[in-house]
XYZ file of C-alpha atoms in Angstrom:
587
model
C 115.415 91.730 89.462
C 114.155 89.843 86.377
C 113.952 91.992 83.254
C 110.486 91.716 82.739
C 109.820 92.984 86.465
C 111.958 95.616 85.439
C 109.869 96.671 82.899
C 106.598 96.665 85.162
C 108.819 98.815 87.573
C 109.889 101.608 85.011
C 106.357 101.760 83.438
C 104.689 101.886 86.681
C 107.023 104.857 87.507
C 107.748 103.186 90.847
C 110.730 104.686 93.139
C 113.379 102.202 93.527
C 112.299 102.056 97.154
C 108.467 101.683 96.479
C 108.738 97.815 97.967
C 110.508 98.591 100.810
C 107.695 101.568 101.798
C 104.220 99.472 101.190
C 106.307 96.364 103.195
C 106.516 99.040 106.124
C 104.324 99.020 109.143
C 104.237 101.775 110.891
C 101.199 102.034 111.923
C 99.605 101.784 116.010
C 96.667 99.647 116.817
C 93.465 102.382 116.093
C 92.817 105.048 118.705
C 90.474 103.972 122.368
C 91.749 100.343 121.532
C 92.853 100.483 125.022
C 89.928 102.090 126.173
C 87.617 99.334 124.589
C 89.656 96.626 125.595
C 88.980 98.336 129.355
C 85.786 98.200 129.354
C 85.812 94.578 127.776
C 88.170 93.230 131.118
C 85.460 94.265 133.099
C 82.613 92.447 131.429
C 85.138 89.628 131.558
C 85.405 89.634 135.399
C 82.056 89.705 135.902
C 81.154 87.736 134.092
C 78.929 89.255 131.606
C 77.063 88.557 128.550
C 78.652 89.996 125.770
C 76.780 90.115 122.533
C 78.614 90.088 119.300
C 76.941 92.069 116.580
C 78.067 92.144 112.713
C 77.113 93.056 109.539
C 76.173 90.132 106.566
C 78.821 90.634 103.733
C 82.072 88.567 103.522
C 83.771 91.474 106.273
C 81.102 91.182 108.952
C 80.846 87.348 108.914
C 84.606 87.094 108.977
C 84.668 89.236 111.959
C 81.217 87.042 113.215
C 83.789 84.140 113.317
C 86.771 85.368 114.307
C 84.894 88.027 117.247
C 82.981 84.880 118.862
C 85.862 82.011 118.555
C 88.159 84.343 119.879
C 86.010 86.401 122.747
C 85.449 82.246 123.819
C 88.948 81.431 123.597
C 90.017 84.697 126.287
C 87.377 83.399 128.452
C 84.449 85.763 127.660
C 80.569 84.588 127.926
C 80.071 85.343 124.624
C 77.122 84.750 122.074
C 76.519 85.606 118.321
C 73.786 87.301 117.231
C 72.516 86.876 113.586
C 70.883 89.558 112.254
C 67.999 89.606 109.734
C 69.887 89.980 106.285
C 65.941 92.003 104.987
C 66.594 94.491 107.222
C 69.469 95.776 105.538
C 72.880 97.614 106.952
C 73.407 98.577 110.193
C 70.754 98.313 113.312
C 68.125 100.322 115.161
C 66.113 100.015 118.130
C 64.046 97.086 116.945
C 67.387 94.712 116.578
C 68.449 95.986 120.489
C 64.958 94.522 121.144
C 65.481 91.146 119.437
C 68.584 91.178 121.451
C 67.471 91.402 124.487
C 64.379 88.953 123.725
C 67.219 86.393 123.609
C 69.758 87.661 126.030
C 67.863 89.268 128.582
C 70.892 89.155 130.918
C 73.566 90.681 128.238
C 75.063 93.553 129.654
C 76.953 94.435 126.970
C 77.127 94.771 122.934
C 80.236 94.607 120.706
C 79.520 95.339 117.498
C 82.290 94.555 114.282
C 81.814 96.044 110.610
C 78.458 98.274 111.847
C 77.960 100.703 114.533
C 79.576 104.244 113.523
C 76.734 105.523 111.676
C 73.859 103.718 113.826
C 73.049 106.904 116.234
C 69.512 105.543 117.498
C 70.356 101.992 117.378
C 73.313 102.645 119.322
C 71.319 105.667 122.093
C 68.826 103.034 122.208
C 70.892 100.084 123.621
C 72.649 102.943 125.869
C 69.207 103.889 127.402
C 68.302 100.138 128.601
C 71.864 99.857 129.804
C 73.510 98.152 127.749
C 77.509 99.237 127.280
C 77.905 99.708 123.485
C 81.471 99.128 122.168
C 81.426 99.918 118.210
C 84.432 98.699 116.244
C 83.892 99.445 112.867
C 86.085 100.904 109.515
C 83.034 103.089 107.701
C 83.409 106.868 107.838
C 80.446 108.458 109.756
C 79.591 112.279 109.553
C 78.616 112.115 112.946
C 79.931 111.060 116.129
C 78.012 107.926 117.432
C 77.150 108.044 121.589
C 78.681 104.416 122.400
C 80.491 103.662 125.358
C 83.579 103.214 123.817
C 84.063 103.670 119.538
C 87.346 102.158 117.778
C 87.310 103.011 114.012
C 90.239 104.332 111.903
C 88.337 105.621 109.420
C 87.615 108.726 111.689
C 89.084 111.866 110.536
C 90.896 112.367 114.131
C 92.646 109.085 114.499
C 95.397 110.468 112.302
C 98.179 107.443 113.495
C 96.434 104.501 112.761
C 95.606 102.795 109.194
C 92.395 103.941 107.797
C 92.866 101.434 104.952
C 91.663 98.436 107.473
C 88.191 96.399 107.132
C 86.107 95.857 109.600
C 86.940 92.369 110.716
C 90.564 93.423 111.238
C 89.660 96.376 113.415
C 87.855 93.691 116.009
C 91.401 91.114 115.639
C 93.622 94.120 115.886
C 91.313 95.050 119.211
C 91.018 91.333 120.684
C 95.046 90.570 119.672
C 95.660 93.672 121.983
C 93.190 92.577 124.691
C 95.488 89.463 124.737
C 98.371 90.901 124.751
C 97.833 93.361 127.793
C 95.354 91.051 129.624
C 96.160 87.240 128.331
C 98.426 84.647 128.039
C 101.374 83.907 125.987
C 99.019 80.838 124.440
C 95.749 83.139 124.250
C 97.781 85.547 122.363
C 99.416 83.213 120.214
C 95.797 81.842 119.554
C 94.134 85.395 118.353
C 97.090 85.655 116.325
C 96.039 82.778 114.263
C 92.470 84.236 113.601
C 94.358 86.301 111.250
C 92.856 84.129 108.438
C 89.429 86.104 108.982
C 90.827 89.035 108.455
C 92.585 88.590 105.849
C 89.145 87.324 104.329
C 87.700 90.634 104.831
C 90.570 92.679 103.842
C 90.974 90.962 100.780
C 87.005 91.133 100.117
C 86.239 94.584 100.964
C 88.994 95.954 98.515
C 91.274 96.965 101.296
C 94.688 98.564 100.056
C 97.497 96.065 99.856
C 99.656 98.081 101.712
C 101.646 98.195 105.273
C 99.990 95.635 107.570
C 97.496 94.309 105.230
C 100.254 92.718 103.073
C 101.656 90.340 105.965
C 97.717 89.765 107.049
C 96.724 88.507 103.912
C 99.875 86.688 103.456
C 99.472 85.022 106.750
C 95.998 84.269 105.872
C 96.647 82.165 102.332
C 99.472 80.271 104.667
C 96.830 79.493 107.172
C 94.285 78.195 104.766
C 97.272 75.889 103.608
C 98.040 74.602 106.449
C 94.493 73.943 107.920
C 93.601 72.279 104.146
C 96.719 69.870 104.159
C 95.487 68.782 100.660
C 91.978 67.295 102.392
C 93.508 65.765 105.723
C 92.199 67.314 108.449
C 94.937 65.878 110.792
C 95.842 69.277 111.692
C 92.761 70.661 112.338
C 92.015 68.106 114.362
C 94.711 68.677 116.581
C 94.353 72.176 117.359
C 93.992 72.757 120.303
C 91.118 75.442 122.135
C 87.908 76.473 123.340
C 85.093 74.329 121.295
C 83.709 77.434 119.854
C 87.723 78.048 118.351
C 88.129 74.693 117.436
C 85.020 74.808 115.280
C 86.011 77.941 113.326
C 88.962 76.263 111.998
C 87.530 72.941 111.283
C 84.718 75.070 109.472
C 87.578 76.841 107.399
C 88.689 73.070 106.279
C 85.161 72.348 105.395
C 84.741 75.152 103.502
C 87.907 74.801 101.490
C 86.857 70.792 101.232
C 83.755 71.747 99.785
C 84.979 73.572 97.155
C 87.250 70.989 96.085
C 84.390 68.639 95.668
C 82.553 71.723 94.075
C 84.913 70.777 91.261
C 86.948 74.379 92.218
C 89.851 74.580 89.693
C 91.580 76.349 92.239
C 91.142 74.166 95.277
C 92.527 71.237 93.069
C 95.312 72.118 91.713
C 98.335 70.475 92.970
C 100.217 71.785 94.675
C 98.116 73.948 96.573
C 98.720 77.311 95.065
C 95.507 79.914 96.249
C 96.142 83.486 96.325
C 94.197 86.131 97.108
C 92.691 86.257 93.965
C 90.886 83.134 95.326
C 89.468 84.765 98.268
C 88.101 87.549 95.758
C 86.484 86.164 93.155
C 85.489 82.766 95.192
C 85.337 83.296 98.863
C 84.078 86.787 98.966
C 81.251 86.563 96.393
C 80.086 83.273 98.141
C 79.160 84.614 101.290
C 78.373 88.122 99.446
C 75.625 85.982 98.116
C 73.587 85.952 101.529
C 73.008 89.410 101.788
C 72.548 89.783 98.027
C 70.441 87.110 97.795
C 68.021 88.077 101.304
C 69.155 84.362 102.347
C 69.882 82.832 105.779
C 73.090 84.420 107.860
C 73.166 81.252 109.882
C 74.040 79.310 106.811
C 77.115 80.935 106.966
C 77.714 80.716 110.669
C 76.889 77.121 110.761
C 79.423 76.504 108.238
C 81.816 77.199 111.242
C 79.399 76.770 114.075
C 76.334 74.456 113.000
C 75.911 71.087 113.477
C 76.372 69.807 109.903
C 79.076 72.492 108.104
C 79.130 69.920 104.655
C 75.624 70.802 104.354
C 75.814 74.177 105.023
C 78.848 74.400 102.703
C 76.533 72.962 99.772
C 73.886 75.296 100.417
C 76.006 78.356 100.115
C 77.606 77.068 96.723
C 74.003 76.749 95.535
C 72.699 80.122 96.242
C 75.676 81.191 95.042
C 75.144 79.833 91.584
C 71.352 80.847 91.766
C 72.928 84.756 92.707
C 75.029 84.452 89.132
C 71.931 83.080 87.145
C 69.807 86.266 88.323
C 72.923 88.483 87.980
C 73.497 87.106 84.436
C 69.730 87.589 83.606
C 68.660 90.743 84.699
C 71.883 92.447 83.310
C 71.107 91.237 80.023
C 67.477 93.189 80.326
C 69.497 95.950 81.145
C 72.293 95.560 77.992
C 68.995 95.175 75.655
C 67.122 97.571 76.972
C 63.485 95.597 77.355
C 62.600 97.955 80.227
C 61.627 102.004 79.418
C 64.610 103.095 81.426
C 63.713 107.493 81.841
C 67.012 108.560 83.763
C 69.429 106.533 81.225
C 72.277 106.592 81.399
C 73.238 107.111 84.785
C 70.217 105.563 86.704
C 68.275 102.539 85.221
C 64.989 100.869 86.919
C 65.447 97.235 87.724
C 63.161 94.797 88.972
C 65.630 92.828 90.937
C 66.101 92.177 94.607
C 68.192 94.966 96.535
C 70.799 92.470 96.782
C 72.075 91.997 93.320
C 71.512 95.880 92.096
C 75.442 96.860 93.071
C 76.230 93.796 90.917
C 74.413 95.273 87.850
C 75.329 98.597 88.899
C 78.959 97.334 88.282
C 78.007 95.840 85.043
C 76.660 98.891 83.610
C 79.758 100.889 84.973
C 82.224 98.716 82.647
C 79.990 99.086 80.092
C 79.531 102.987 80.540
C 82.746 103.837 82.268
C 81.118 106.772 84.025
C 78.848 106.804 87.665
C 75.806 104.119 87.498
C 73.018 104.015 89.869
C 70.244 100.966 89.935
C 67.258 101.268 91.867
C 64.101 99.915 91.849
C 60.409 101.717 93.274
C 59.453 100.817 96.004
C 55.759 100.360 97.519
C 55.708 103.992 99.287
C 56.806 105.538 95.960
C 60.474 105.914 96.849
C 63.545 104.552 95.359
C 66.619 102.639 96.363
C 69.509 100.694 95.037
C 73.497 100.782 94.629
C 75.864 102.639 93.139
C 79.062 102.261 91.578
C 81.585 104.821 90.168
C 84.660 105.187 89.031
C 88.145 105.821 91.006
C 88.019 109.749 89.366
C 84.766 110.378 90.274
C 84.038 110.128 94.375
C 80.851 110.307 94.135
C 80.342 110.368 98.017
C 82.559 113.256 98.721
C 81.003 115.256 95.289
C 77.207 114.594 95.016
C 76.258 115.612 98.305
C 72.126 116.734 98.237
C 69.322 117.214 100.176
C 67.699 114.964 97.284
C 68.971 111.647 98.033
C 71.152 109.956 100.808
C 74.413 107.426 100.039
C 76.257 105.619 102.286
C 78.841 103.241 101.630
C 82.384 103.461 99.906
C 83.446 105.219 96.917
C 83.284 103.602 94.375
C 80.726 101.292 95.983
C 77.894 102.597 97.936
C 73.684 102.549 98.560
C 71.738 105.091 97.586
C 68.052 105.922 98.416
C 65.128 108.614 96.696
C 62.317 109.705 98.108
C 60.519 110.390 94.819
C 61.385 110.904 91.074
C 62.674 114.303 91.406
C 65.366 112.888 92.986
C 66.209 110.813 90.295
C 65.564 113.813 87.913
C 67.942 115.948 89.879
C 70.529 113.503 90.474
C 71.029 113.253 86.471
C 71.306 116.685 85.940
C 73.866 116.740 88.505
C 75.683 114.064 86.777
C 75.386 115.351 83.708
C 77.135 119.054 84.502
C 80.054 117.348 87.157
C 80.970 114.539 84.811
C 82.331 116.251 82.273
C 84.076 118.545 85.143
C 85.877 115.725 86.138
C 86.047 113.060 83.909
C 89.683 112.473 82.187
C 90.175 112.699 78.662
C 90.271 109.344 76.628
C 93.805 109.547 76.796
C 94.194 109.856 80.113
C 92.066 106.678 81.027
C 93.278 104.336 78.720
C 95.115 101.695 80.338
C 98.725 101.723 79.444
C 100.459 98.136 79.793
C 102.788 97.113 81.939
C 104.780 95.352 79.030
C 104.811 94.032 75.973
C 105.919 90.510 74.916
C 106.190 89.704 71.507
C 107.010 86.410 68.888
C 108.136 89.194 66.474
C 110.730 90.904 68.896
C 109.396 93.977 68.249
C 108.272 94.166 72.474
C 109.499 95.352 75.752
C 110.969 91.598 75.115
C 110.839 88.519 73.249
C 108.679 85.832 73.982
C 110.798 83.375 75.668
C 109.476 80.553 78.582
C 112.466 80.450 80.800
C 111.981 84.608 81.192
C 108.548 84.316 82.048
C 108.627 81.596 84.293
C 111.618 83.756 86.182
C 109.074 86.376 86.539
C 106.374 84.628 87.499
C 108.777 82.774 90.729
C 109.801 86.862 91.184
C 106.100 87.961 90.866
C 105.244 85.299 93.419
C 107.626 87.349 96.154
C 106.023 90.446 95.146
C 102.387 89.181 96.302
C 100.031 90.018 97.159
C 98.207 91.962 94.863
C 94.977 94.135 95.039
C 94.044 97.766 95.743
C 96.686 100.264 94.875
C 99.059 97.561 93.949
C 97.540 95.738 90.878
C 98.626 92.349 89.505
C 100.861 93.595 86.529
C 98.869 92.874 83.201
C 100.769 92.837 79.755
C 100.409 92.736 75.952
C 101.344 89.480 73.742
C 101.770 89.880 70.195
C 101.661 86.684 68.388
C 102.345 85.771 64.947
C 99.175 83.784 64.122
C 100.516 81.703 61.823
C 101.901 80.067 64.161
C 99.247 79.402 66.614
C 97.363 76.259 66.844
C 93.683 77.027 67.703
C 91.330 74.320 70.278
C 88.177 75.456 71.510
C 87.394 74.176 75.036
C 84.364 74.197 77.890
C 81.076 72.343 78.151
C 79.500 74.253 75.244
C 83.177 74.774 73.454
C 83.044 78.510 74.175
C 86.359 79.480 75.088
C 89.820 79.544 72.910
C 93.369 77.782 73.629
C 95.589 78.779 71.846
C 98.904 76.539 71.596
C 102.434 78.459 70.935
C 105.792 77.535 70.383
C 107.407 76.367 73.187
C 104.096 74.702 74.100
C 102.991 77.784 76.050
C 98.953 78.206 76.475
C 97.073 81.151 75.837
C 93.830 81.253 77.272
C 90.770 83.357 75.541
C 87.354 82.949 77.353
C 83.705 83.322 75.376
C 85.317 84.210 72.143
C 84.807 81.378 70.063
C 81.980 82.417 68.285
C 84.511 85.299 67.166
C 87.478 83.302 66.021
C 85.584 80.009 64.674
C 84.577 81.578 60.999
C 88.366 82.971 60.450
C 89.882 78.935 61.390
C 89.748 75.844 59.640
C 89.696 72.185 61.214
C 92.681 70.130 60.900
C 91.938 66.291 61.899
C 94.107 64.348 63.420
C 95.953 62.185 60.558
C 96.458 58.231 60.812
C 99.939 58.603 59.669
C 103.134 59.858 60.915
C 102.974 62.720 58.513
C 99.517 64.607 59.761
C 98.714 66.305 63.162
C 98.806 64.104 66.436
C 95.713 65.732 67.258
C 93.026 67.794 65.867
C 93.493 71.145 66.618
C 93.195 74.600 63.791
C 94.456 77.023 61.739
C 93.800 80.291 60.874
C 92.111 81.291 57.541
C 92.157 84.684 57.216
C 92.650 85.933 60.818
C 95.309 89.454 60.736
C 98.615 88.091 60.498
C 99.350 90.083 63.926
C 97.059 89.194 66.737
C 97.582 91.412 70.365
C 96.282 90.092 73.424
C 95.927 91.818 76.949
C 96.453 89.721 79.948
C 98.415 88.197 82.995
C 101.068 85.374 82.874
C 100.698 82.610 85.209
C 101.290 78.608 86.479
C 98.871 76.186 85.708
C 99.513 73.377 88.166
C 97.254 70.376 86.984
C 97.734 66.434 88.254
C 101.400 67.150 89.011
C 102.456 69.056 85.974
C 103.058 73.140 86.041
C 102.860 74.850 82.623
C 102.969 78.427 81.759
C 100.202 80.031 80.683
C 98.289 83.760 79.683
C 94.586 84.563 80.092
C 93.647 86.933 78.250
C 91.482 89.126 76.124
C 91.906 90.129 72.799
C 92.444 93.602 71.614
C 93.195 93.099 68.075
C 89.396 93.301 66.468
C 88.859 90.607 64.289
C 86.262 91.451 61.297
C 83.280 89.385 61.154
């Protein structure tokens, strides 16, 4: 093992056998998969309408594509229904209704990321007849009447993985369906819809452990392969049901689009995506429907529609409008221009339900303890998201007859029906915080090493060691929930740095070190620009090549936090660290 993985090991405190446990899969496919799949045969016999039935983040469109291409591709009269994003989570009897205004003959509904916790939506659809099979991954309190329920989240279903999103409870369902009831080639072919859930394991913070590592490992393959650096020879030549063909050629699309987005990622060379590029790309993107109240079919039509480039640019677009209102209304919230009462723990926003988990999150890093933002709405009530942090669950601890939450810790939605509410929820905070909440010792984050130019580090800065552990680090992927991407100090003698400011408005930092190694600081150059001085480029052989500068009066020691990686550009790989600096630097 490379020394400087060694390091992360020992620091980490892991086991010498940790790898060798999280690699393990031990788990069975989630309890009544068998039963489901039952029920499903005979709908496929006789030929019945089976509607499909998701929910609108990144996890329920995944399993939206993946559910319909592969129900078509085992032979199943299938249809997707897109739900109306405004109506928010989950479904009652007035979705059944649309339903069957459009497929008066379905005789059945299969429902993927939604379902456990929709009792009347669910009694309803039983009560016209309709078989209900609910595949879903949310805990519910209580038991939902369907026909048939597959979710491992349930307390009882002891033997399965609990740690699985919602679009990989539906594949692990249809790849057993194939495998009792299909072909060799039809199971082969569900196998391969893998991708899509690996885009909602990766997007609804899943664990990276046990099955989840190969599934998102098979997924960044996949995407690979179906890209072929902008051919689409091999999607082309797959071979399947229309509606399976489609979801694939949508995937290249998708991926295409990006490129021409100008994606850094997408156009690097060699292809080198990992899931760090499904979460802070892919998953926000199509996060940005439902945050956004925009159209679920332009996310379906990327896969399904009749012109996916188009539908592909409009996504990217709302996506940038989502970051522009994000952006904005957190900044009211930073500066306080609204009378915000219930401060710190719940502020009043005017922004669309969508986007208040995103500035929920923002005011968690900037608080560190439980944020709610709501806004009022017309019958006097309140609603909005939450977000907490990992030692405070708020779903299992602030339990009241005052408001309701639903959701994950640490992310969930969370509804008032007046102010008291609100009033009682902060003095509930405010006593069980302090309960709980570690000491500032306790939470601050200890490094997993320490590099330095002064060798006074877990190691010396040297390129060959950290482009060994990066090829080792590569092995170790991927990364996520409960196994983070190891994250180090570098201590730099800043003397010998050369400073370059870079972006379109020359906002962020490059720093160049010996060795030629980058260092990457973004949106502090209004920091670091009074402490350097400009050195020109000189017309002789005895000056600078290029400009570049130096530091004035910057501390002779500068530490950095941050995570080592490749930078593959036209052809050429370089080592490089973004980072963030902890060393504060006087004005």
């Amino acid at each position: 093992m490379n020394q400087l993985m060694q390091v992360v090991m020992k620091n980490r405190k892991y086991a010498p056998d940790y790898f060798d446990l999280i690699n393990t899969e031990p788990h069975r496919e989630p309890m009544h998969t068998d039963k489901l799949c039952e029920v499903l045969k005979k709908h496929h016999d006789e030929g019945n309408t089976v509607v499909l039935l998701t929910d609108f983040d990144t996890d329920g469109i995944s399993a939206g594509v993946l559910g319909f291409a592969g129900l078509a591709e085992l032979g199943f009269r299938v249809v997707l229904f897109r739900p109306l994003v405004t109506e928010g989570y989950g479904f009652g009897e007035q979705t059944i209704r649309r339903i069957m205004e459009d497929y008066p003959d379905a005789k059945c509904l299969l429902t993927a990321d939604t379902g456990i916790s929709c009792l009347q939506g669910v009694s309803y659809a039983r009560s016209i007849g309709l078989d209900v099979l609910v595949t879903d991954h949310h805990l519910a309190q209580v038991e939902v009447d369907a026909t048939v329920a597959v979710d491992p989240a349930r307390k009882f279903d002891s033997s399965a993985f609990s740690g699985t999103c919602g679009a990989c409870v539906l594949y692990q369902v249809l790849l057993f369906y194939a495998k009792r009831y299909g072909t060799a080639f039809q199971t082969a072919q569900i196998r391969r819809l893998c991708v899509f859930a690996g885009f909602g394991t990766v997007s609804d913070g899943m664990p990276v452990h046990y099955e989840n590592r190969r599934l998102i490992l098979d997924c960044l393959e996949i995407m690979k392969m179906i890209y072929n650096d902008g051919d689409s020879s091999i999607t082309s030549s797959i071979l399947g049901t229309p509606q399976y063909q489609r979801a694939f050629y949508g995937l290249f699309m998708l991926l295409k689009g990006l490129e021409e987005h100008g994606n850094s990622t997408m156009r690097s060379r060699p292809l080198d995506i990992h899931e760090d590029f499904l979460a802070f790309y892919i998953a926000p993107m199509f996060n940005s429907i439902k945050r956004m109240d925009g159209r679920l079919e332009m996310a379906y039509d990327i896969f399904f529609g009749p012109d996916p480039a188009a539908s592909v640019k409009e996504l990217i677009e709302l996506n940038e409008q989502r970051k522009d209102l994000v952006a904005k209304y957190t900044e009211r919230l930073l500066e306080d221009m609204d009378p915000q009462p219930w401060a710190p723990y719940i502020y009043l926003t005017e922004a669309s339900s969508g986007i208040r988990g995103l500035l929920a999150q923002s005011m968690l890093t900037e608080h560190g303890h439980p944020v709610m933002v709501v806004g009022l709405n017309p019958d006097g009530s309140y609603s909005g998201s939450g977000r907490c942090p990992e030692w405070y669950p708020f779903l299992d601890m602030a339990v009241s007859e005052y408001w309701v939450a639903e959701g994950h810790n640490p992310a969930f939605g969370i509804s008032f029906d007046d102010e008291n509410g609100l009033d009682e929820l902060v003095r509930f905070l405010e006593k069980s915080i302090p309960s709980v909440q570690p000491s500032e010792e306790e939470m601050q984050t200890v490094p997993d090493f320490t590099i330095s130019m002064l060798d006074d580090g877990d190691l010396p800065l040297d390129v060959e060691l950290v482009m060994e552990y990066l090829d080792e680090q590569h092995v170790l992927r991927p990364f996520g929930a409960g196994f983070p991407e190891p994250e180090g100090v570098l201590r730099l003698q800043t003397s010998a740095v050369e400073f370059t400011f870079m972006g379109k408005e020359k906002q962020h930092v490059r720093m160049t070190l010996p060795m030629g190694i980058q260092v990457i600081l973004w949106n502090v150059a209004d920091v670091l620009r009074p402490h350097l001085m400009y050195m020109p480029a000189s017309t002789t052989d005895e000056g600078p090549m290029y400009p570049y500068y130096i530091s004035v009066d910057l501390p002779e020691i500068l530490e950095l936090v941050g995570r080592w990686q490749y930078n593959n550009y036209n052809d050429n790989r370089s080592v490089q660290f973004i980072g963030h600096l902890l060393t504060d630097v006087a004005e």
